[in-house]
Short mmCIF file of C-alpha atoms in Angstrom, two decimals:
data_model
loop_
_atom_site.label_atom_id
_atom_site.label_comp_id
_atom_site.label_asym_id
_atom_site.label_seq_id
_atom_site.Cartn_x
_atom_site.Cartn_y
_atom_site.Cartn_z
CA UNK A 26 36.37 -51.84 0.01
CA UNK A 27 37.36 -53.97 2.82
CA UNK A 28 35.61 -53.09 5.74
CA UNK A 29 36.57 -54.15 9.38
CA UNK A 30 34.02 -56.23 11.87
CA UNK A 31 36.76 -56.36 15.41
CA UNK A 32 38.04 -52.71 15.77
CA UNK A 33 42.09 -52.72 15.17
CA UNK A 34 42.53 -51.49 18.48
CA UNK A 35 40.50 -54.07 20.21
CA UNK A 36 42.65 -56.78 18.10
CA UNK A 37 45.70 -55.24 18.92
CA UNK A 38 45.35 -56.06 22.53
CA UNK A 39 45.69 -59.42 21.84
CA UNK A 40 48.66 -59.25 19.56
CA UNK A 41 52.33 -60.50 20.33
CA UNK A 42 55.44 -58.39 19.09
CA UNK A 43 56.63 -60.35 16.39
CA UNK A 44 61.06 -59.76 16.32
CA UNK A 45 61.63 -60.50 13.06
CA UNK A 46 59.15 -57.70 11.62
CA UNK A 47 58.99 -55.64 14.61
CA UNK A 48 55.35 -55.39 14.24
CA UNK A 49 52.22 -56.84 15.92
CA UNK A 50 50.58 -60.09 14.99
CA UNK A 51 47.93 -62.63 16.63
CA UNK A 52 47.65 -66.42 16.40
CA UNK A 53 44.65 -66.86 14.56
CA UNK A 54 42.69 -70.37 15.82
CA UNK A 55 40.15 -72.30 13.11
CA UNK A 56 38.19 -75.10 12.57
CA UNK A 57 40.20 -78.06 11.50
CA UNK A 58 43.45 -75.98 11.16
CA UNK A 59 46.42 -75.31 13.17
CA UNK A 60 47.20 -72.38 14.51
CA UNK A 61 48.38 -69.63 12.36
CA UNK A 62 50.94 -67.13 13.80
CA UNK A 63 50.81 -64.24 10.98
CA UNK A 64 47.65 -62.87 11.21
CA UNK A 65 48.01 -58.44 11.57
CA UNK A 66 45.21 -56.94 13.61
CA UNK A 67 44.83 -54.15 10.70
CA UNK A 68 43.71 -57.08 8.33
CA UNK A 69 42.48 -60.10 10.59
CA UNK A 70 39.03 -59.18 10.49
CA UNK A 71 38.76 -57.07 7.17
CA UNK A 72 36.36 -58.55 4.68
CA UNK A 73 35.83 -56.86 1.22
CA UNK A 74 32.40 -55.41 0.51
CA UNK A 75 31.08 -56.19 4.12
CA UNK A 76 29.32 -52.61 4.69
CA UNK A 77 28.49 -52.47 0.78
CA UNK A 78 25.32 -51.19 0.03
CA UNK A 79 23.65 -51.88 -3.55
CA UNK A 80 21.93 -48.96 -3.88
CA UNK A 81 24.49 -46.74 -2.79
CA UNK A 82 28.21 -46.93 -3.81
CA UNK A 83 29.65 -44.72 -1.44
CA UNK A 84 27.48 -46.12 1.79
CA UNK A 85 30.44 -48.62 2.47
CA UNK A 86 32.80 -46.06 3.25
CA UNK A 87 30.48 -43.57 5.12
CA UNK A 88 29.75 -46.47 7.55
CA UNK A 89 33.32 -47.37 8.32
CA UNK A 90 33.83 -44.18 9.29
CA UNK A 91 30.77 -43.30 10.97
CA UNK A 92 31.80 -46.43 13.26
CA UNK A 93 35.36 -45.70 14.01
CA UNK A 94 34.39 -42.04 14.76
CA UNK A 95 31.17 -42.44 17.08
CA UNK A 96 32.15 -46.03 18.92
CA UNK A 97 35.66 -46.87 18.13
CA UNK A 98 37.29 -44.05 18.96
CA UNK A 99 35.74 -43.06 22.61
CA UNK A 100 36.70 -46.71 23.47
CA UNK A 101 40.02 -46.75 21.95
CA UNK A 102 40.69 -44.11 24.95
CA UNK A 103 39.89 -46.43 27.85
CA UNK A 104 40.61 -49.94 26.41
CA UNK A 105 43.97 -50.37 27.85
CA UNK A 106 42.97 -49.17 31.75
CA UNK A 107 39.32 -50.68 32.01
CA UNK A 108 41.39 -53.63 33.70
CA UNK A 109 42.26 -51.53 35.99
CA UNK A 110 40.88 -51.81 39.25
CA UNK A 111 40.74 -48.05 39.93
CA UNK A 112 38.83 -48.03 36.44
CA UNK A 113 36.01 -44.90 37.31
CA UNK A 114 33.09 -46.18 35.72
CA UNK A 115 31.85 -42.96 34.68
CA UNK A 116 28.28 -42.29 32.95
CA UNK A 117 29.84 -41.22 29.87
CA UNK A 118 32.20 -44.40 29.62
CA UNK A 119 29.48 -47.24 30.19
CA UNK A 120 27.49 -45.13 27.67
CA UNK A 121 30.50 -45.32 25.07
CA UNK A 122 30.75 -49.05 26.24
CA UNK A 123 27.07 -49.87 25.77
CA UNK A 124 27.29 -48.81 22.27
CA UNK A 125 30.61 -50.40 21.46
CA UNK A 126 29.02 -53.86 22.81
CA UNK A 127 26.05 -53.33 20.62
CA UNK A 128 27.87 -52.86 17.65
CA UNK A 129 30.23 -55.24 18.05
CA UNK A 130 27.55 -57.86 17.64
CA UNK A 131 25.52 -55.74 14.84
CA UNK A 132 28.75 -55.22 12.43
CA UNK A 133 29.88 -58.88 12.75
CA UNK A 134 29.66 -61.50 9.93
CA UNK A 135 27.83 -63.50 12.00
CA UNK A 136 24.90 -60.85 12.11
CA UNK A 137 25.31 -60.14 8.75
CA UNK A 138 24.80 -63.87 7.66
CA UNK A 139 21.43 -63.91 9.57
CA UNK A 140 20.02 -61.07 7.20
CA UNK A 141 19.43 -64.15 4.59
CA UNK A 142 17.06 -65.89 7.15
CA UNK A 143 15.29 -62.78 7.62
CA UNK A 144 14.41 -62.78 4.16
CA UNK A 145 13.17 -65.64 3.74
CA UNK A 146 11.11 -65.42 6.63
CA UNK A 147 9.81 -62.21 5.11
CA UNK A 148 9.02 -64.09 1.87
CA UNK A 149 7.09 -66.68 3.89
CA UNK A 150 5.02 -64.19 5.66
CA UNK A 151 4.04 -62.41 2.47
CA UNK A 152 3.00 -65.80 0.72
CA UNK A 153 0.82 -66.59 3.68
CA UNK A 154 -1.29 -63.52 3.56
CA UNK A 155 -1.72 -63.75 -0.03
CA UNK A 156 -3.45 -67.23 0.45
CA UNK A 157 -5.49 -66.04 3.32
CA UNK A 158 -8.77 -64.08 2.19
CA UNK A 159 -9.63 -63.14 5.59
CA UNK A 160 -6.71 -61.27 6.08
CA UNK A 161 -6.45 -59.63 2.61
CA UNK A 162 -10.27 -58.79 3.24
CA UNK A 163 -9.19 -56.89 6.38
CA UNK A 164 -6.21 -55.27 4.73
CA UNK A 165 -8.63 -53.70 1.96
CA UNK A 166 -10.94 -52.75 4.54
CA UNK A 167 -8.01 -50.53 6.34
CA UNK A 168 -6.74 -49.09 3.21
CA UNK A 169 -10.09 -48.41 2.48
CA UNK A 170 -11.02 -46.64 5.50
CA UNK A 171 -7.28 -44.43 5.21
CA UNK A 172 -8.17 -43.45 1.77
CA UNK A 173 -11.60 -41.78 2.99
CA UNK A 174 -9.82 -40.32 6.34
CA UNK A 175 -7.56 -39.06 3.67
CA UNK A 176 -10.33 -37.11 1.84
CA UNK A 177 -9.75 -38.82 -0.97
CA UNK A 178 -12.71 -40.06 -3.20
CA UNK A 179 -14.34 -42.91 -2.09
CA UNK A 180 -13.49 -45.58 -3.51
CA UNK A 181 -13.50 -49.39 -2.38
CA UNK A 182 -9.65 -50.62 -2.49
CA UNK A 183 -9.90 -54.00 -5.00
CA UNK A 184 -8.78 -57.11 -3.37
CA UNK A 185 -6.65 -57.96 -6.55
CA UNK A 186 -4.67 -54.18 -6.11
CA UNK A 187 -3.96 -55.66 -2.77
CA UNK A 188 -2.57 -58.77 -3.78
CA UNK A 189 -0.31 -57.28 -6.64
CA UNK A 190 1.11 -55.49 -4.27
CA UNK A 191 2.36 -58.06 -2.15
CA UNK A 192 3.25 -60.06 -4.85
CA UNK A 193 5.74 -57.16 -5.81
CA UNK A 194 6.59 -56.95 -2.72
CA UNK A 195 7.55 -60.89 -2.56
CA UNK A 196 9.69 -60.00 -5.99
CA UNK A 197 11.65 -57.00 -4.08
CA UNK A 198 11.93 -59.62 -1.35
CA UNK A 199 13.70 -62.27 -3.55
CA UNK A 200 15.90 -60.22 -4.97
CA UNK A 201 19.56 -61.16 -4.28
CA UNK A 202 20.83 -58.20 -3.04
CA UNK A 203 17.62 -58.13 -0.33
CA UNK A 204 19.81 -59.69 2.21
CA UNK A 205 22.45 -57.26 2.03
CA UNK A 206 20.14 -54.15 1.94
CA UNK A 207 18.33 -55.64 5.09
CA UNK A 208 21.69 -55.97 6.96
CA UNK A 209 22.83 -52.08 6.03
CA UNK A 210 19.40 -50.87 7.36
CA UNK A 211 19.96 -53.26 10.27
CA UNK A 212 23.58 -51.09 11.05
CA UNK A 213 22.19 -47.82 10.28
CA UNK A 214 19.25 -48.53 12.64
CA UNK A 215 21.45 -49.80 15.50
CA UNK A 216 23.69 -46.60 15.58
CA UNK A 217 21.02 -44.57 16.82
CA UNK A 218 19.45 -47.28 19.60
CA UNK A 219 20.43 -47.10 22.91
CA UNK A 220 20.47 -50.35 24.57
CA UNK A 221 18.97 -49.47 27.96
CA UNK A 222 18.99 -52.78 29.88
CA UNK A 223 22.64 -53.01 29.26
CA UNK A 224 23.44 -49.15 29.97
CA UNK A 225 21.64 -49.86 33.16
CA UNK A 226 23.20 -52.70 33.92
CA UNK A 227 26.05 -53.77 36.44
CA UNK A 228 29.32 -53.76 34.67
CA UNK A 229 32.36 -55.89 35.85
CA UNK A 230 35.70 -56.80 34.94
CA UNK A 231 36.83 -60.68 35.21
CA UNK A 232 40.44 -61.67 35.09
CA UNK A 233 42.46 -64.62 34.22
CA UNK A 234 46.20 -65.29 34.67
CA UNK A 235 48.73 -64.65 31.95
CA UNK A 236 49.11 -68.55 31.05
CA UNK A 237 45.22 -68.94 30.74
CA UNK A 238 44.36 -66.07 28.48
CA UNK A 239 40.98 -65.28 26.91
CA UNK A 240 40.89 -65.35 22.89
CA UNK A 241 38.46 -63.17 21.05
CA UNK A 242 36.51 -64.49 18.40
CA UNK A 243 35.55 -62.65 15.10
CA UNK A 244 32.20 -62.03 16.61
CA UNK A 245 33.09 -61.11 20.47
CA UNK A 246 30.08 -59.55 21.91
CA UNK A 247 28.63 -62.97 23.30
CA UNK A 248 25.41 -63.57 26.04
CA UNK A 249 24.61 -66.69 27.68
CA UNK A 250 22.21 -67.74 30.16
CA UNK A 251 23.36 -70.33 33.01
CA UNK A 252 20.83 -72.82 34.23
CA UNK A 253 20.16 -74.02 37.51
CA UNK A 254 22.40 -77.04 36.47
CA UNK A 255 25.11 -74.62 35.34
CA UNK A 256 24.49 -75.14 31.63
CA UNK A 257 24.94 -72.34 29.44
CA UNK A 258 22.86 -71.67 26.78
CA UNK A 259 24.50 -69.18 24.21
CA UNK A 260 22.76 -66.37 22.42
CA UNK A 261 20.47 -65.14 24.72
CA UNK A 262 18.79 -61.80 24.22
CA UNK A 263 19.43 -58.50 26.51
CA UNK A 264 16.17 -58.35 27.52
CA UNK A 265 15.94 -62.29 28.64
CA UNK A 266 15.72 -62.65 32.32
CA UNK A 267 19.30 -63.87 33.70
CA UNK A 268 21.26 -62.98 30.69
CA UNK A 269 24.71 -62.23 30.96
CA UNK A 270 27.10 -61.05 28.22
CA UNK A 271 30.77 -60.69 28.17
CA UNK A 272 33.45 -58.87 25.86
CA UNK A 273 37.34 -59.77 26.46
CA UNK A 274 39.23 -56.63 26.05
CA UNK A 275 42.74 -58.17 26.44
CA UNK A 276 44.06 -61.75 26.97
CA UNK A 277 43.61 -61.55 30.74
CA UNK A 278 40.89 -59.01 30.95
CA UNK A 279 36.90 -59.27 30.22
CA UNK A 280 34.08 -57.56 30.29
CA UNK A 281 31.02 -59.06 32.53
CA UNK A 282 27.55 -57.17 32.12
CA UNK A 283 24.62 -57.74 33.96
CA UNK A 284 22.17 -56.14 31.81
CA UNK A 285 19.10 -54.81 34.03
CA UNK A 286 16.57 -57.80 33.94
CA UNK A 287 14.95 -60.00 36.25
CA UNK A 288 17.13 -62.15 37.96
CA UNK A 289 15.87 -65.66 39.72
CA UNK A 290 19.39 -67.29 39.97
CA UNK A 291 22.70 -66.25 41.60
CA UNK A 292 25.03 -64.80 39.19
CA UNK A 293 27.98 -67.25 39.21
CA UNK A 294 31.79 -66.34 38.79
CA UNK A 295 32.48 -67.19 35.01
CA UNK A 296 35.54 -69.69 34.00
CA UNK A 297 38.08 -68.56 31.42
CA UNK A 298 37.39 -71.50 29.59
CA UNK A 299 33.82 -70.95 29.56
CA UNK A 300 34.25 -67.40 27.70
CA UNK A 301 36.88 -69.05 25.81
CA UNK A 302 34.25 -71.39 24.53
CA UNK A 303 31.63 -68.87 24.00
CA UNK A 304 33.84 -67.02 21.75
CA UNK A 305 34.54 -69.93 19.55
CA UNK A 306 30.66 -70.84 19.28
CA UNK A 307 29.76 -67.15 18.19
CA UNK A 308 32.74 -67.12 15.87
CA UNK A 309 31.87 -67.09 12.09
CA UNK A 310 35.52 -68.47 11.30
CA UNK A 311 38.01 -67.25 13.60
CA UNK A 312 39.33 -66.76 17.32
CA UNK A 313 42.52 -65.01 18.53
CA UNK A 314 44.81 -65.16 20.60
CA UNK A 315 48.49 -63.70 21.93
CA UNK A 316 50.06 -67.28 22.21
CA UNK A 317 50.36 -70.41 20.52
CA UNK A 318 49.00 -73.30 22.64
CA UNK A 319 48.02 -76.80 21.59
CA UNK A 320 45.74 -77.19 24.66
CA UNK A 321 43.70 -73.59 23.54
CA UNK A 322 43.30 -74.89 20.09
CA UNK A 323 41.83 -78.57 21.28
CA UNK A 324 39.67 -76.59 23.56
CA UNK A 325 38.55 -74.51 21.06
CA UNK A 326 38.06 -76.69 18.28
CA UNK A 327 34.65 -78.44 19.10
CA UNK A 328 32.92 -75.03 19.44
CA UNK A 329 33.81 -73.40 16.32
CA UNK A 330 30.47 -71.94 14.81
CA UNK A 331 27.70 -73.55 17.13
CA UNK A 332 26.00 -70.50 17.87
CA UNK A 333 24.52 -69.37 14.62
CA UNK A 334 22.82 -65.86 15.19
CA UNK A 335 19.31 -66.13 13.89
CA UNK A 336 19.26 -69.82 14.07
CA UNK A 337 20.43 -71.40 17.15
CA UNK A 338 20.18 -67.83 19.30
CA UNK A 339 18.80 -64.23 18.77
CA UNK A 340 15.62 -65.82 16.53
CA UNK A 341 12.89 -64.07 15.35
CA UNK A 342 11.63 -67.53 13.85
CA UNK A 343 9.13 -67.76 17.12
CA UNK A 344 7.43 -64.59 15.81
CA UNK A 345 4.08 -65.55 13.64
CA UNK A 346 5.16 -63.75 10.85
CA UNK A 347 2.09 -63.79 8.95
CA UNK A 348 0.23 -62.19 11.88
CA UNK A 349 2.70 -59.72 12.45
CA UNK A 350 3.09 -58.08 8.79
CA UNK A 351 -0.80 -57.95 8.90
CA UNK A 352 -0.59 -56.14 12.08
CA UNK A 353 2.20 -53.85 10.20
CA UNK A 354 -0.15 -52.95 7.80
CA UNK A 355 -2.91 -52.30 10.07
CA UNK A 356 -0.83 -50.24 12.02
CA UNK A 357 -0.80 -52.33 15.10
CA UNK A 358 2.69 -53.44 15.50
CA UNK A 359 6.34 -52.10 14.78
CA UNK A 360 8.82 -54.13 12.72
CA UNK A 361 11.23 -56.10 14.86
CA UNK A 362 14.82 -55.79 14.28
CA UNK A 363 17.50 -58.94 14.76
CA UNK A 364 19.28 -57.51 17.44
CA UNK A 365 20.43 -58.54 20.63
CA UNK A 366 17.03 -58.52 22.39
#
């Protein structure tokens, strides 16, 4: 089954009417290739097995349907008029757009590709615990106490038993399907997660002229932090101080979102070229536009794929995975999610 990562209705906003076929088409921009003018909104970001669950053959169709009903449909009713200066910004609309923005990040190929790195980090953490006698002893003591509190016959949990369970976990995490399982779990988790910083933040609209249009990438929900010197640091989480978020919704309209976080710098008016560079930086493969432009192509080319989720931005590599794993077993922590945090 082929699943969509960017909704058809959003892509149609950036399409032009192709007179020969009497259908909508997109100009597709890609690293190292000339612009291609025959991309169709219905299939431009549709990928085989994107939401496939190794354990459930029906899951992909279910997720595709849930994403359409819960996240796409409410925003499809708004997307044509968001750019109007009279758009009312009702709380229900902001809530719908918050979920839409969050899921655009989560359902992207860029986010999916980061799941392999997550699995590798988990394996490294498990191996570190396995080689640490003190950590193993702490886990043994916790499991033994839990057994006593549960009313089980007192029997000291053997360190060898714990080590065997950790080795079994390493084997599971080493399975070729582990990264995809993690990704499906992340999608289902984020479907029920409300990004409060975004929901309670400030929602703005930034306009561009038709002759300098916005493009939309295959991972269109982008973020940055602007330094005092004006440098843009892409891939900053929605809980970070001074973070800004962007989503182009047409060639002349882009949402500019200011999450409810600490701000120590004045927010500057973004430039169209900055947003387009961000779209290319976050893109796994493609950006789309309603025009063919040599200048636009030359501007996008150096930026394609320079912000890799989990590597260059939104990374959890800074977390002490070994300590986290022990804390999880000890009940002192909750598992982190690689999200826009």
